[in-house]
Coordinates of C-alpha atoms in Angstrom, one line a residue:
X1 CA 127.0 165.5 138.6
X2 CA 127.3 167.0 135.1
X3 CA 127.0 164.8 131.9
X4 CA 129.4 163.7 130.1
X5 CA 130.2 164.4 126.5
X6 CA 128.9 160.7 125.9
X7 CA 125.8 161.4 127.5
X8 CA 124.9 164.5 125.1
X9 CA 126.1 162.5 122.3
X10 CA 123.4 159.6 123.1
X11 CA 120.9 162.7 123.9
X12 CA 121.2 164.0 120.0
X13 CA 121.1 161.2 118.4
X14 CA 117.6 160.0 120.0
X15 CA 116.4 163.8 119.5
X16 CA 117.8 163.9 115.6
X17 CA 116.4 160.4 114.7
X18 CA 113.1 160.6 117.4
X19 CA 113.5 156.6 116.9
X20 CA 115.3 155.2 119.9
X21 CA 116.1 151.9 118.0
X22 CA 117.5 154.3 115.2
X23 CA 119.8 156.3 117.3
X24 CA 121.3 153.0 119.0
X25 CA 122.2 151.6 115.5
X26 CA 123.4 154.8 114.5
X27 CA 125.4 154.9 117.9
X28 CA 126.6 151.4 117.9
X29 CA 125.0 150.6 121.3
X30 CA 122.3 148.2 122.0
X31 CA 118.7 150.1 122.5
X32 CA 118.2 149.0 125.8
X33 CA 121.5 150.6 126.9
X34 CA 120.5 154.2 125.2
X35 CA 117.4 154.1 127.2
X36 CA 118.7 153.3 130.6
X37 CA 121.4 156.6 129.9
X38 CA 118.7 158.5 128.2
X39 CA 116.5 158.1 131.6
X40 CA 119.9 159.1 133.5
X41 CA 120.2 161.9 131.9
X42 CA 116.5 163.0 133.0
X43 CA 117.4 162.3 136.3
X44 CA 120.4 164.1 136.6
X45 CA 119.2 167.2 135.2
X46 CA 115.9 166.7 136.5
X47 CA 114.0 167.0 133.4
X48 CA 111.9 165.4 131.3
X49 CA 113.7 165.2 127.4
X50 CA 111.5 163.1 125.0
X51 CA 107.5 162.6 125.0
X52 CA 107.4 159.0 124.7
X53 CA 104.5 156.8 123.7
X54 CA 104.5 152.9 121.6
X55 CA 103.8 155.2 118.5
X56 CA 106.5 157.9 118.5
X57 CA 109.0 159.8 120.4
X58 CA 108.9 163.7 121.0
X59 CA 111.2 166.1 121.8
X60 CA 109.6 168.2 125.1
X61 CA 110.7 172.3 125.3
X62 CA 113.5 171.2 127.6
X63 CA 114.9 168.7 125.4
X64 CA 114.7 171.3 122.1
X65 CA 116.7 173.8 124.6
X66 CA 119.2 170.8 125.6
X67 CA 119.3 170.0 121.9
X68 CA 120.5 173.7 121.1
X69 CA 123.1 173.7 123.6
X70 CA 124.4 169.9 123.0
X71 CA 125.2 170.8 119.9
X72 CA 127.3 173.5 120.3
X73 CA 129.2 172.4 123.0
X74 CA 130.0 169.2 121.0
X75 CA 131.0 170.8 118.1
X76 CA 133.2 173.2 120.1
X77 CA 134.8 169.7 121.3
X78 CA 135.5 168.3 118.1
X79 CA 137.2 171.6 117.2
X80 CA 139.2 171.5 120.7
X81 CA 140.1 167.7 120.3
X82 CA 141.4 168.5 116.8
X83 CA 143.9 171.3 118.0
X84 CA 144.7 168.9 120.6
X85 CA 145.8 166.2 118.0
X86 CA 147.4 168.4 115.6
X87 CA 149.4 169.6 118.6
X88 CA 150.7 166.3 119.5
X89 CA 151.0 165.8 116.0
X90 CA 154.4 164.0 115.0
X91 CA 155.3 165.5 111.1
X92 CA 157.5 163.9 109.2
X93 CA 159.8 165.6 107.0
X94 CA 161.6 164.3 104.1
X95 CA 165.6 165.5 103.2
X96 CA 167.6 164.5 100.6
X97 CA 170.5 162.8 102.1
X98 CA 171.6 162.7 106.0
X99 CA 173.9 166.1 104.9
X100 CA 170.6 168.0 105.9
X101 CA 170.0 166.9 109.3
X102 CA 171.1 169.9 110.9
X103 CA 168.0 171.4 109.8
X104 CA 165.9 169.3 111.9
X105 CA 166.4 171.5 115.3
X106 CA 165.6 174.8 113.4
X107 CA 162.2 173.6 111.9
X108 CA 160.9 172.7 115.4
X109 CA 161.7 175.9 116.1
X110 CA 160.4 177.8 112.9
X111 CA 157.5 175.2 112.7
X112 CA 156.5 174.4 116.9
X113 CA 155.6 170.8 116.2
X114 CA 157.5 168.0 116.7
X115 CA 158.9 166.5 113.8
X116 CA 160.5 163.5 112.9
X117 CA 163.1 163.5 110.0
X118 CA 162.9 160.9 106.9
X119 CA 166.3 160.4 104.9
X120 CA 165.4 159.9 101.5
X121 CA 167.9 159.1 99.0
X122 CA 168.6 160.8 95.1
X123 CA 167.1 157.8 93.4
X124 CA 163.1 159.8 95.2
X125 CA 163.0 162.7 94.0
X126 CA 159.9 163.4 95.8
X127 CA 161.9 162.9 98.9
X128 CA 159.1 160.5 100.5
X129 CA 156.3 162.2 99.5
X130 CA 155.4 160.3 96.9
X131 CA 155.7 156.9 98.7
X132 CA 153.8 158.9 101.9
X133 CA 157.1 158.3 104.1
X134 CA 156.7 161.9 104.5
X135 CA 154.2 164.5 105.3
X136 CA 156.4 167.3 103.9
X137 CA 160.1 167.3 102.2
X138 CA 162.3 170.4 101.4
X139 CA 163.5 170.1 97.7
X140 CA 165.4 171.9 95.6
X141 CA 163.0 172.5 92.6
X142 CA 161.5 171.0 90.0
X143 CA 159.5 168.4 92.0
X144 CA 157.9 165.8 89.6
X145 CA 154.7 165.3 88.4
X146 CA 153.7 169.2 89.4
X147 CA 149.7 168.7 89.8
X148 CA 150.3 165.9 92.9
X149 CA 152.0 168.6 95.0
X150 CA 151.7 172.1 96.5
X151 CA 155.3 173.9 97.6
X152 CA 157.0 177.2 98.9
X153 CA 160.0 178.3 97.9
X154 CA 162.1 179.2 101.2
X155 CA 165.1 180.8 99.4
X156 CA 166.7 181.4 95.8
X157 CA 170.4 180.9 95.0
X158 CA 173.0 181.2 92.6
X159 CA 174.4 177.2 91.1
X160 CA 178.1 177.0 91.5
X161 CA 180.5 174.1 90.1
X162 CA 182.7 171.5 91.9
X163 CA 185.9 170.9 90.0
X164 CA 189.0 169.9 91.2
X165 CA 191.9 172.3 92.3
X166 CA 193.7 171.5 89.3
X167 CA 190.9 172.2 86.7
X168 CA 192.1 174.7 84.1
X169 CA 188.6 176.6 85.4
X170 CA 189.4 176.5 89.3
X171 CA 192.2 180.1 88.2
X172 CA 187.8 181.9 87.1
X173 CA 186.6 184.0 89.4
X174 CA 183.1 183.4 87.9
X175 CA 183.3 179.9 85.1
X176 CA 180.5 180.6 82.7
X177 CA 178.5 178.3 81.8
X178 CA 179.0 177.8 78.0
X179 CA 182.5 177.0 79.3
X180 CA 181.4 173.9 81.0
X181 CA 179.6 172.5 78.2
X182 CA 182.0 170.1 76.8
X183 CA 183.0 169.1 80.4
X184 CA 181.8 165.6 81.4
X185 CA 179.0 165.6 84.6
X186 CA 178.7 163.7 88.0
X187 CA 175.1 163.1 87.4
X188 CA 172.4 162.3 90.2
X189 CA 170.9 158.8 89.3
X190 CA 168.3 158.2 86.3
X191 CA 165.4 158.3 88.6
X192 CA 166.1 161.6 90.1
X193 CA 164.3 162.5 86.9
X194 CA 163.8 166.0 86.1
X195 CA 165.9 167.0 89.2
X196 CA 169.1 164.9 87.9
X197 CA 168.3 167.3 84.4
X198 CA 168.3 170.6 86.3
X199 CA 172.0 169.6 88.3
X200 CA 173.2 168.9 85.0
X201 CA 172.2 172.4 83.7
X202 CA 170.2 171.1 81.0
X203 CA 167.8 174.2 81.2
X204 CA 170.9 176.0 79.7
X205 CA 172.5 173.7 77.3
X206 CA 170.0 175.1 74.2
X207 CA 169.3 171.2 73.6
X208 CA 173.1 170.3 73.7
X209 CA 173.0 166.6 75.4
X210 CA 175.0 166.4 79.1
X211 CA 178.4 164.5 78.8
X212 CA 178.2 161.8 81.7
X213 CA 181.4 161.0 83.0
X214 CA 179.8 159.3 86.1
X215 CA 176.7 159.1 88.3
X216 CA 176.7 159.0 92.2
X217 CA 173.6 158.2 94.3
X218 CA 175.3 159.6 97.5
X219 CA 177.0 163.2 98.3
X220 CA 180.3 160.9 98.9
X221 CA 180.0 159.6 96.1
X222 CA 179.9 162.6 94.3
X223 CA 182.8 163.9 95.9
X224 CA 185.0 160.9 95.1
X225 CA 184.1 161.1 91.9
X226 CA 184.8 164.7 91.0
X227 CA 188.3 163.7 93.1
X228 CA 188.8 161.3 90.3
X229 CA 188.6 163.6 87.6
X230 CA 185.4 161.3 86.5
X231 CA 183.1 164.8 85.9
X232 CA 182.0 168.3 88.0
X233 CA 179.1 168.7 89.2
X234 CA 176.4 171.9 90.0
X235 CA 175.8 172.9 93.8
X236 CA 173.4 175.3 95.6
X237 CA 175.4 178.0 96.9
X238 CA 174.8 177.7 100.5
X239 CA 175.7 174.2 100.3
X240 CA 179.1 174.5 99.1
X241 CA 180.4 174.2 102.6
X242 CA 179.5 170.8 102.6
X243 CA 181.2 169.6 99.4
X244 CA 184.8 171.1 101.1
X245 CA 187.4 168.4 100.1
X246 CA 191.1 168.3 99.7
X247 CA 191.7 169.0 96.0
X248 CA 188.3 170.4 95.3
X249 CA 187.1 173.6 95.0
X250 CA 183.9 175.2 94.1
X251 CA 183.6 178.5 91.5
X252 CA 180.0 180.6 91.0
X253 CA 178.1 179.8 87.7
X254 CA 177.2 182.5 85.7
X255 CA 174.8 181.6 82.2
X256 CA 172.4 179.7 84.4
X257 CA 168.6 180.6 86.3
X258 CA 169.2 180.3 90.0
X259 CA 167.8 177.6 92.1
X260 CA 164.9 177.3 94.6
X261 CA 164.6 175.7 97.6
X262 CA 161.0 174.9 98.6
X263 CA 158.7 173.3 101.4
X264 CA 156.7 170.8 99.8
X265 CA 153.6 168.3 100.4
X266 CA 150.8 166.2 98.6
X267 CA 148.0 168.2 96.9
X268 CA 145.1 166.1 98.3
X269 CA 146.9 166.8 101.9
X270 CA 144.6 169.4 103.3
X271 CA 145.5 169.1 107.1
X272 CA 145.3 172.9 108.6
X273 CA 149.0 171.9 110.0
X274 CA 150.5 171.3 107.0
X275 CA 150.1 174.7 105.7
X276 CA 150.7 176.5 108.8
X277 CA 154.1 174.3 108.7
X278 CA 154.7 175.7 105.1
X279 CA 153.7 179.2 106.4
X280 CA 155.9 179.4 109.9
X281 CA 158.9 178.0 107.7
X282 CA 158.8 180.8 105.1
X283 CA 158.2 183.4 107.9
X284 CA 160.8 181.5 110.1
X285 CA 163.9 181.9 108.2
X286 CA 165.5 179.1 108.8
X287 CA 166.3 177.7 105.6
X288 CA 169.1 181.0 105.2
X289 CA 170.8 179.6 108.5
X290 CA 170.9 175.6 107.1
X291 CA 171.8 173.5 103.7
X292 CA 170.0 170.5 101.9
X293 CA 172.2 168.4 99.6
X294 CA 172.2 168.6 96.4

């Protein structure tokens, strides 16, 4: 019969520490028990391992070549076991809103783990990273507090402007933005921080201060707001679609920097699957096919 991994384990500890009562504490096993496994192991691969006397304990030449091979085979285990458990490994991903659930099937695909999908609302702009509800989130950019997080952007597009049908704006082909200046904003809530500043165009106001005609901590309620006549509000491109509406309509933004979608995750989150997640998703595409909220 071969020996098990348990059995090399107890074999390299007593050859490491040469102090049977050592190894035992080290292994959390009572000494009496390592013994009896550690003559076992002699016997099934008919050998003798240590030199033992009342003074010391000695490795022989067949335990120095056991020793040589035990460890590599363990440590080609821990590797192994590692892959096994990233493989099983259940990710969860954080998304703004339940508007970007759609996504979910496509980053299986793009990603080949199994993920599970955490809804996280505008007042988190980390989009559950922060709170650890999430291993990884896909945000439209700036992310908060920049030096607790890593990111890659998946795609870069144009800001366009929800206004209703009847806005003196909807007849533009292109509004710019200076011409929206004076108009009154849906804004995302206060604690969407600098998010809620970069859906309000606030990186190209030149210092003006946002009119707020309203805030709204859902998509629906953004859209029943703007179909009040309470504000307009800045979209992603590819997720105008999703803001369709009777009465609404949605123009390009010109005057403004475009805005990034990214694949995020915590800084101090080293896990090899978390960057081959990041990697596969740029690679994969799939963000081009799909829309996140905002």
């Amino acid at each position: 019969m071969d020996p098990h991994l348990r059995d090399l384990r107890y074999f390299v500890a007593v050859a490491e520490e040469l102090h049977f009562t050592n190894a035992a504490q080290r292994l959390h096993i009572a000494q009496p028990t390592l013994s009896r496994q550690i003559r076992q192991l002699e016997r099934q691969l008919d050998v003798v391992l240590f030199d033992r006397n009342q003074r010391s304990v000695a490795l022989t030449v067949a335990g120095k070549e056991l020793l040589e091979g035990a460890r590599k085979i363990l440590e080609l285990w821990e590797v192994t076991n590692v892959s096994l458990k990233e493989a099983g490994e259940v990710l969860r991903v954080g998304i703004q809103s339940a508007l970007g659930r759609g996504l979910l099937n496509d980053l299986e695909s793009a990603s080949g783990h199994r993920l599970a999908l955490h809804a996280a609302s505008w007042t988190d702009s980390s989009s559950g990273l922060a709170g650890r509800q999430a291993d990884l989130a896909l945000v439209w950019l700036p992310l908060p507090d920049h030096s607790r997080y890593r990111w890659q952007v998946l795609r870069t597009e144009q800001r366009w402007v929800l206004l209703p049908e009847n806005h003196p704006l909807a007849v533009s082909g292109t509004v710019e933005f200076t011409e929206l200046l004076d108009e009154p904003f849906v804004a995302l809530p206060t604690e969407a921080g600098a998010v809620r500043d970069f859906w309000l165009g606030n990186d190209g106001r030149g210092g003006r201060p946002p009119k707020i005609g309203a805030e709204a901590a859902t998509p629906e309620d953004r859209l029943e707001a703007v179909s009040l006549g309470l504000g307009v509000c800045l979209l992603a491109e590819n997720n105008v679609p999703m803001y369709r509406w009777p009465g609404l309509t949605a123009r390009p933004v010109a005057g403004l920097a475009p805005c990034e979608l990214a694949v995020a995750w915590r800084a101090d989150d080293h896990r090899p699957t978390i960057l081959e997640f990041a990697g596969r998703a740029v690679e994969g595409g799939f963000a081009a096919r799909q829309s996140v909220s905002v």
